PDB file of C-alpha atoms and ligand atoms in Angstrom:
ATOM      1  CA  MET B1168      61.457  39.217  95.785  1.00  0.00           C
ATOM      2  CA  GLU B1169      64.683  41.064  96.597  1.00  0.00           C
ATOM      3  CA  THR B1170      64.211  43.979  99.004  1.00  0.00           C
ATOM      4  CA  PRO B1171      66.627  46.437 100.654  1.00  0.00           C
ATOM      5  CA  LYS B1172      66.060  44.496 103.904  1.00  0.00           C
ATOM      6  CA  ASN B1173      67.011  41.220 102.339  1.00  0.00           C
ATOM      7  CA  PRO B1174      69.625  41.864  99.647  1.00  0.00           C
ATOM      8  CA  PHE B1175      72.095  39.369  98.295  1.00  0.00           C
ATOM      9  CA  PRO B1176      75.222  39.079 100.518  1.00  0.00           C
ATOM     10  CA  ILE B1177      77.629  42.011 100.245  1.00  0.00           C
ATOM     11  CA  ASP B1178      80.425  39.934  98.673  1.00  0.00           C
ATOM     12  CA  PHE B1179      78.001  38.978  95.887  1.00  0.00           C
ATOM     13  CA  ARG B1180      77.001  42.605  95.300  1.00  0.00           C
ATOM     14  CA  ILE B1181      80.639  43.783  95.337  1.00  0.00           C
ATOM     15  CA  ARG B1182      81.386  41.156  92.696  1.00  0.00           C
ATOM     16  CA  GLU B1183      78.440  42.445  90.670  1.00  0.00           C
ATOM     17  CA  GLY B1184      79.890  45.947  90.948  1.00  0.00           C
ATOM     18  CA  LEU B1185      83.359  44.802  89.920  1.00  0.00           C
ATOM     19  CA  SER B1186      81.914  43.018  86.896  1.00  0.00           C
ATOM     20  CA  ARG B1187      80.285  46.305  85.750  1.00  0.00           C
ATOM     21  CA  ILE B1188      83.656  48.070  86.061  1.00  0.00           C
ATOM     22  CA  ALA B1189      85.297  45.162  84.205  1.00  0.00           C
ATOM     23  CA  MET B1190      82.751  45.658  81.400  1.00  0.00           C
ATOM     24  CA  ALA B1191      83.856  49.303  81.000  1.00  0.00           C
ATOM     25  CA  LEU B1192      87.496  48.199  81.063  1.00  0.00           C
ATOM     26  CA  ARG B1193      86.791  45.701  78.273  1.00  0.00           C
ATOM     27  CA  VAL B1194      85.228  48.448  76.148  1.00  0.00           C
ATOM     28  CA  ASP B1195      88.335  50.616  76.754  1.00  0.00           C
ATOM     29  CA  GLU B1196      90.663  47.728  75.904  1.00  0.00           C
ATOM     30  CA  TRP B1197      88.880  46.890  72.641  1.00  0.00           C
ATOM     31  CA  LYS B1198      89.048  50.532  71.559  1.00  0.00           C
ATOM     32  CA  LYS B1199      92.736  50.936  72.444  1.00  0.00           C
ATOM     33  CA  ALA B1200      93.662  47.658  70.755  1.00  0.00           C
ATOM     34  CA  LYS B1201      91.632  48.422  67.610  1.00  0.00           C
ATOM     35  CA  ASP B1202      93.392  51.788  67.243  1.00  0.00           C
ATOM     36  CA  VAL B1203      96.723  49.965  66.774  1.00  0.00           C
ATOM     37  CA  GLY B1204      95.416  47.013  64.746  1.00  0.00           C
ATOM     38  CA  LEU B1205      95.497  44.444  67.549  1.00  0.00           C
ATOM     39  CA  ASN B1206      93.037  42.605  69.767  1.00  0.00           C
ATOM     40  CA  PRO B1207      92.909  43.122  73.572  1.00  0.00           C
ATOM     41  CA  THR B1208      94.868  39.934  74.370  1.00  0.00           C
ATOM     42  CA  GLN B1209      97.644  40.934  71.998  1.00  0.00           C
ATOM     43  CA  LEU B1210      97.798  44.446  73.442  1.00  0.00           C
ATOM     44  CA  ALA B1211      97.819  43.017  76.993  1.00  0.00           C
ATOM     45  CA  ILE B1212     100.847  40.874  76.078  1.00  0.00           C
ATOM     46  CA  LEU B1213     102.737  43.943  74.850  1.00  0.00           C
ATOM     47  CA  ALA B1214     101.845  45.861  78.032  1.00  0.00           C
ATOM     48  CA  LEU B1215     103.002  42.913  80.116  1.00  0.00           C
ATOM     49  CA  LEU B1216     106.376  42.779  78.350  1.00  0.00           C
ATOM     50  CA  GLU B1217     107.068  46.491  78.722  1.00  0.00           C
ATOM     51  CA  GLY B1218     110.054  47.110  80.998  1.00  0.00           C
ATOM     52  CA  ARG B1219     110.865  43.396  81.401  1.00  0.00           C
ATOM     53  CA  LYS B1220     114.451  43.259  80.189  1.00  0.00           C
ATOM     54  CA  ASP B1221     114.563  39.472  80.712  1.00  0.00           C
ATOM     55  CA  GLY B1222     111.376  38.925  78.689  1.00  0.00           C
ATOM     56  CA  LEU B1223     108.851  36.263  79.649  1.00  0.00           C
ATOM     57  CA  ASN B1224     108.185  32.706  78.513  1.00  0.00           C
ATOM     58  CA  VAL B1225     104.819  31.472  77.231  1.00  0.00           C
ATOM     59  CA  LYS B1226     103.862  29.895  80.545  1.00  0.00           C
ATOM     60  CA  GLU B1227     104.498  33.142  82.431  1.00  0.00           C
ATOM     61  CA  ILE B1228     102.545  35.182  79.877  1.00  0.00           C
ATOM     62  CA  ALA B1229      99.584  32.795  80.059  1.00  0.00           C
ATOM     63  CA  ALA B1230      99.609  32.923  83.883  1.00  0.00           C
ATOM     64  CA  HIS B1231      99.704  36.740  83.959  1.00  0.00           C
ATOM     65  CA  LEU B1232      96.842  37.038  81.484  1.00  0.00           C
ATOM     66  CA  GLY B1233      94.747  34.206  82.933  1.00  0.00           C
ATOM     67  CA  VAL B1234      94.550  32.447  79.547  1.00  0.00           C
ATOM     68  CA  SER B1235      95.573  28.965  78.385  1.00  0.00           C
ATOM     69  CA  GLN B1236      99.064  28.395  76.996  1.00  0.00           C
ATOM     70  CA  PRO B1237      97.701  27.605  73.471  1.00  0.00           C
ATOM     71  CA  THR B1238      95.834  30.953  73.487  1.00  0.00           C
ATOM     72  CA  ALA B1239      98.998  32.767  74.576  1.00  0.00           C
ATOM     73  CA  THR B1240     101.021  30.904  71.924  1.00  0.00           C
ATOM     74  CA  ASP B1241      98.586  31.951  69.153  1.00  0.00           C
ATOM     75  CA  SER B1242      98.663  35.595  70.226  1.00  0.00           C
ATOM     76  CA  ILE B1243     102.463  35.581  70.453  1.00  0.00           C
ATOM     77  CA  ALA B1244     102.702  34.122  66.937  1.00  0.00           C
ATOM     78  CA  ALA B1245     100.378  36.842  65.577  1.00  0.00           C
ATOM     79  CA  LEU B1246     102.402  39.561  67.305  1.00  0.00           C
ATOM     80  CA  GLU B1247     105.663  38.116  66.019  1.00  0.00           C
ATOM     81  CA  LYS B1248     104.266  38.232  62.466  1.00  0.00           C
ATOM     82  CA  LYS B1249     103.442  41.910  63.006  1.00  0.00           C
ATOM     83  CA  GLN B1250     107.000  42.459  64.343  1.00  0.00           C
ATOM     84  CA  ARG B1251     105.607  43.700  67.658  1.00  0.00           C
ATOM     85  CA  LEU B1252     107.672  41.183  69.621  1.00  0.00           C
ATOM     86  CA  GLU B1253     110.496  38.732  69.074  1.00  0.00           C
ATOM     87  CA  LYS B1254     111.440  35.328  70.432  1.00  0.00           C
ATOM     88  CA  ARG B1255     114.941  34.513  71.621  1.00  0.00           C
ATOM     89  CA  ALA B1256     116.358  31.223  72.847  1.00  0.00           C
ATOM     90  CA  GLU B1257     116.684  31.022  76.601  1.00  0.00           C
ATOM     91  CA  GLN B1258     120.261  31.130  77.881  1.00  0.00           C
ATOM     92  CA  GLY B1259     121.512  27.608  78.556  1.00  0.00           C
ATOM     93  CA  ASP B1260     118.508  25.899  76.933  1.00  0.00           C
ATOM     94  CA  ARG B1261     118.159  26.496  73.197  1.00  0.00           C
ATOM     95  CA  ARG B1262     114.830  24.646  73.041  1.00  0.00           C
ATOM     96  CA  ALA B1263     113.177  27.097  75.462  1.00  0.00           C
ATOM     97  CA  VAL B1264     112.270  30.564  74.203  1.00  0.00           C
ATOM     98  CA  ARG B1265     111.612  33.869  75.848  1.00  0.00           C
ATOM     99  CA  VAL B1266     109.556  36.668  74.343  1.00  0.00           C
ATOM    100  CA  TYR B1267     110.686  40.313  74.142  1.00  0.00           C
ATOM    101  CA  LEU B1268     109.072  43.577  73.103  1.00  0.00           C
ATOM    102  CA  THR B1269     110.397  45.181  69.886  1.00  0.00           C
ATOM    103  CA  PRO B1270     110.503  48.957  69.218  1.00  0.00           C
ATOM    104  CA  MET B1271     107.356  48.470  67.058  1.00  0.00           C
ATOM    105  CA  GLY B1272     105.683  46.702  69.981  1.00  0.00           C
ATOM    106  CA  LEU B1273     106.594  49.528  72.326  1.00  0.00           C
ATOM    107  CA  ALA B1274     105.158  52.048  69.850  1.00  0.00           C
ATOM    108  CA  ALA B1275     101.765  50.296  70.092  1.00  0.00           C
ATOM    109  CA  LEU B1276     101.621  51.114  73.802  1.00  0.00           C
ATOM    110  CA  GLN B1277     100.316  54.629  73.495  1.00  0.00           C
ATOM    111  CA  PRO B1278      99.964  56.595  76.729  1.00  0.00           C
ATOM    112  CA  ASP B1279      96.462  56.929  78.200  1.00  0.00           C
ATOM    113  CA  THR B1280      94.705  60.051  76.992  1.00  0.00           C
ATOM    114  CA  GLY B1281      92.562  60.397  80.105  1.00  0.00           C
ATOM    115  CA  ASP B1282      89.275  59.927  78.272  1.00  0.00           C
ATOM    116  CA  SER B1283      88.764  56.196  78.804  1.00  0.00           C
ATOM    117  CA  LEU B1284      85.610  55.028  80.589  1.00  0.00           C
ATOM    118  CA  ALA B1285      87.669  53.726  83.518  1.00  0.00           C
ATOM    119  CA  GLU B1286      89.530  57.016  83.893  1.00  0.00           C
ATOM    120  CA  GLN B1287      86.243  58.925  83.757  1.00  0.00           C
ATOM    121  CA  ALA B1288      84.869  56.710  86.533  1.00  0.00           C
ATOM    122  CA  VAL B1289      87.982  57.186  88.679  1.00  0.00           C
ATOM    123  CA  GLY B1290      87.743  60.929  88.002  1.00  0.00           C
ATOM    124  CA  SER B1291      84.282  60.964  89.596  1.00  0.00           C
ATOM    125  CA  LEU B1292      85.916  60.173  92.972  1.00  0.00           C
ATOM    126  CA  ASP B1293      87.515  62.807  95.167  1.00  0.00           C
ATOM    127  CA  LYS B1294      91.208  62.534  96.071  1.00  0.00           C
ATOM    128  CA  LEU B1295      90.656  60.696  99.345  1.00  0.00           C
ATOM    129  CA  GLU B1296      88.238  58.238  97.712  1.00  0.00           C
ATOM    130  CA  GLN B1297      90.789  57.569  94.955  1.00  0.00           C
ATOM    131  CA  GLN B1298      93.482  56.856  97.550  1.00  0.00           C
ATOM    132  CA  GLN B1299      91.180  54.542  99.507  1.00  0.00           C
ATOM    133  CA  LEU B1300      90.276  52.697  96.320  1.00  0.00           C
ATOM    134  CA  LEU B1301      93.963  52.294  95.417  1.00  0.00           C
ATOM    135  CA  LEU B1302      94.722  50.846  98.872  1.00  0.00           C
ATOM    136  CA  THR B1303      91.726  48.506  98.647  1.00  0.00           C
ATOM    137  CA  LEU B1304      92.811  47.269  95.215  1.00  0.00           C
ATOM    138  CA  ILE B1305      96.373  46.687  96.438  1.00  0.00           C
ATOM    139  CA  LYS B1306      95.037  44.641  99.350  1.00  0.00           C
ATOM    140  CA  MET B1307      92.804  42.539  97.086  1.00  0.00           C
ATOM    141  CA  ILE B1308      95.528  41.974  94.484  1.00  0.00           C
ATOM    142  CA  ARG B1309      97.999  41.018  97.211  1.00  0.00           C
ATOM    143  CA  HIS B1310      95.535  38.501  98.632  1.00  0.00           C
ATOM    144  CA  LEU B1311      95.137  36.879  95.205  1.00  0.00           C
ATOM    145  CA  GLN B1312      98.871  36.632  94.626  1.00  0.00           C
ATOM    146  CA  GLU B1313      99.706  35.370  98.120  1.00  0.00           C
ATOM    147  CA  SER B1314      97.139  32.592  97.643  1.00  0.00           C
ATOM    148  CA  ASP B1315      98.816  31.746  94.299  1.00  0.00           C
ATOM    149  CA  ALA B1316      95.687  32.618  92.291  1.00  0.00           C
ATOM    150  CA  ILE B1317      97.706  35.122  90.210  1.00  0.00           C
ATOM    151  CA  PRO B1318     101.463  35.692  89.722  1.00  0.00           C
ATOM    152  CA  VAL B1319     103.274  38.201  91.934  1.00  0.00           C
ATOM    153  CA  GLN B1320     102.599  41.669  90.563  1.00  0.00           C
ATOM    154  CA  ARG B1321     105.118  44.497  90.302  1.00  0.00           C
ATOM    155  CA  MET B1322     103.601  46.387  93.252  1.00  0.00           C
ATOM    156  CA  CYS B1323     105.524  48.410  95.862  1.00  0.00           C
ATOM    157  CA  VAL B1324     104.228  46.137  98.632  1.00  0.00           C
ATOM    158  CA  THR B1325     106.058  43.166  97.056  1.00  0.00           C
ATOM    159  CA  CYS B1326     109.228  45.062  96.120  1.00  0.00           C
ATOM    160  CA  ARG B1327     112.580  44.701  97.816  1.00  0.00           C
ATOM    161  CA  TYR B1328     113.170  48.450  97.499  1.00  0.00           C
ATOM    162  CA  PHE B1329     110.016  49.398  99.427  1.00  0.00           C
ATOM    163  CA  ALA B1330     110.248  50.699 103.001  1.00  0.00           C
ATOM    164  CA  PRO B1331     106.741  51.502 104.268  1.00  0.00           C
ATOM    165  CA  PHE B1332     106.267  54.343 106.758  1.00  0.00           C
ATOM    166  CA  ALA B1333     109.995  55.032 106.963  1.00  0.00           C
ATOM    167  CA  HIS B1334     109.448  58.809 107.286  1.00  0.00           C
ATOM    168  CA  PRO B1335     107.501  60.884 109.848  1.00  0.00           C
ATOM    169  CA  ASP B1336     106.046  63.077 107.045  1.00  0.00           C
ATOM    170  CA  ALA B1337     102.371  62.019 106.780  1.00  0.00           C
ATOM    171  CA  GLY B1338     102.265  63.263 103.173  1.00  0.00           C
ATOM    172  CA  GLN B1339     105.266  61.184 102.061  1.00  0.00           C
ATOM    173  CA  PRO B1340     105.719  58.390 104.593  1.00  0.00           C
ATOM    174  CA  HIS B1341     107.181  55.681 102.324  1.00  0.00           C
ATOM    175  CA  HIS B1342     110.679  55.274 100.910  1.00  0.00           C
ATOM    176  CA  CYS B1343     111.799  53.752  97.620  1.00  0.00           C
ATOM    177  CA  HIS B1344     115.412  52.600  97.872  1.00  0.00           C
ATOM    178  CA  PHE B1345     115.636  52.227  94.077  1.00  0.00           C
ATOM    179  CA  VAL B1346     115.361  55.973  93.488  1.00  0.00           C
ATOM    180  CA  ASN B1347     116.226  56.824  97.115  1.00  0.00           C
ATOM    181  CA  ALA B1348     113.215  59.078  97.581  1.00  0.00           C
ATOM    182  CA  ALA B1349     110.188  59.459  99.832  1.00  0.00           C
ATOM    183  CA  PHE B1350     106.698  59.115  98.407  1.00  0.00           C
ATOM    184  CA  GLY B1351     103.057  59.142  99.476  1.00  0.00           C
ATOM    185  CA  GLN B1352     100.151  56.711  99.559  1.00  0.00           C
ATOM    186  CA  ARG B1353      98.783  58.077  96.286  1.00  0.00           C
ATOM    187  CA  GLU B1354     102.066  57.215  94.541  1.00  0.00           C
ATOM    188  CA  LEU B1355     102.036  53.515  95.464  1.00  0.00           C
ATOM    189  CA  ARG B1356     102.686  51.511  92.284  1.00  0.00           C
ATOM    190  CA  VAL B1357     100.642  48.581  91.030  1.00  0.00           C
ATOM    191  CA  ASP B1358     102.894  47.823  88.031  1.00  0.00           C
ATOM    192  CA  CYS B1359     106.347  49.394  88.413  1.00  0.00           C
ATOM    193  CA  ARG B1360     109.018  48.789  85.741  1.00  0.00           C
ATOM    194  CA  ASP B1361     111.792  49.048  88.395  1.00  0.00           C
ATOM    195  CA  HIS B1362     110.199  46.502  90.741  1.00  0.00           C
ATOM    196  CA  GLU B1363     112.312  43.652  92.079  1.00  0.00           C
ATOM    197  CA  GLU B1364     110.466  40.930  93.879  1.00  0.00           C
ATOM    198  CA  ALA B1365     111.289  40.535  97.573  1.00  0.00           C
ATOM    199  CA  ASP B1366     111.544  37.033  99.030  1.00  0.00           C
ATOM    200  CA  PRO B1367     108.358  35.720 100.725  1.00  0.00           C
ATOM    201  CA  THR B1368     109.616  36.376 104.280  1.00  0.00           C
ATOM    202  CA  SER B1369     110.525  40.007 103.492  1.00  0.00           C
ATOM    203  CA  ARG B1370     107.222  40.445 101.644  1.00  0.00           C
ATOM    204  CA  ALA B1371     105.288  39.308 104.711  1.00  0.00           C
ATOM    205  CA  ALA B1372     107.286  41.629 107.012  1.00  0.00           C
ATOM    206  CA  THR B1373     106.823  44.582 104.623  1.00  0.00           C
ATOM    207  CA  TRP B1374     103.094  43.972 104.436  1.00  0.00           C
ATOM    208  CA  GLU B1375     102.826  43.825 108.232  1.00  0.00           C
ATOM    209  CA  ALA B1376     104.681  47.146 108.547  1.00  0.00           C
ATOM    210  CA  PHE B1377     102.521  48.649 105.778  1.00  0.00           C
ATOM    211  CA  GLN B1378      99.313  47.547 107.485  1.00  0.00           C
ATOM    212  CA  ALA B1379     100.507  48.707 110.919  1.00  0.00           C
ATOM    213  CA  GLY B1380     101.247  52.187 109.505  1.00  0.00           C
TER     214      GLY B1380
HETATM  215  S1  SF4 I 541     111.148  50.327  92.658  1.00  0.00           S
HETATM  216 FE1  SF4 I 541     109.026  50.717  92.052  1.00  0.00          FE
HETATM  217  S2  SF4 I 541     107.838  49.075  93.058  1.00  0.00           S
HETATM  218 FE2  SF4 I 541     109.842  49.196  94.064  1.00  0.00          FE
HETATM  219  S3  SF4 I 541     109.494  50.540  95.843  1.00  0.00           S
HETATM  220 FE3  SF4 I 541     110.302  51.783  94.148  1.00  0.00          FE
HETATM  221  S4  SF4 I 541     108.437  52.594  93.149  1.00  0.00           S
HETATM  222 FE4  SF4 I 541     107.786  50.869  94.412  1.00  0.00          FE
END
């Protein structure tokens, strides 16, 4: 019998906890997608394409969503039929296609209203707890991408414009060279439309400086 003195290992219990949060996220995603006549995979593809002026190909979309290429292809075809996205031939290779968001696709990406289950759960944390959770998530996501389990995400810590702890101000220690402005830990981005991926050596140096700060 499981007792407090002899629980399952902590990594197992953290995974259990994450799976409960993932369950709430799935409920949120189904609701959001249903409101605009899509399914969660289709809506996730539109969200992924937002702000990507060069579009994405099927392989990249499948890798970002963690689905097979045939699944991604089916969802793309359904979205194309609904005029939510369009395919264009890749420059220099007419047989390869890239996928782009259309104005109708962008319209399906309604802003969060703040009443989703996930937002309610995050709202139950105080400001410091929220910041700690954000930093923990960034660290976990970075680990996954640096071990090639997921594609590089559009996070500040992988961006060539990011200068961690460049300012003495404890409230706004970081600098974004894209907008040339200081910002704080709470403003760190997980999916920034202006992100430009730094090369692996710069990424490693930035992460070291971020951790040291
Ligand atoms: S461009 Fe975006 S991802 Fe890059 S440092 Fe600025 S805010 Fe962060």
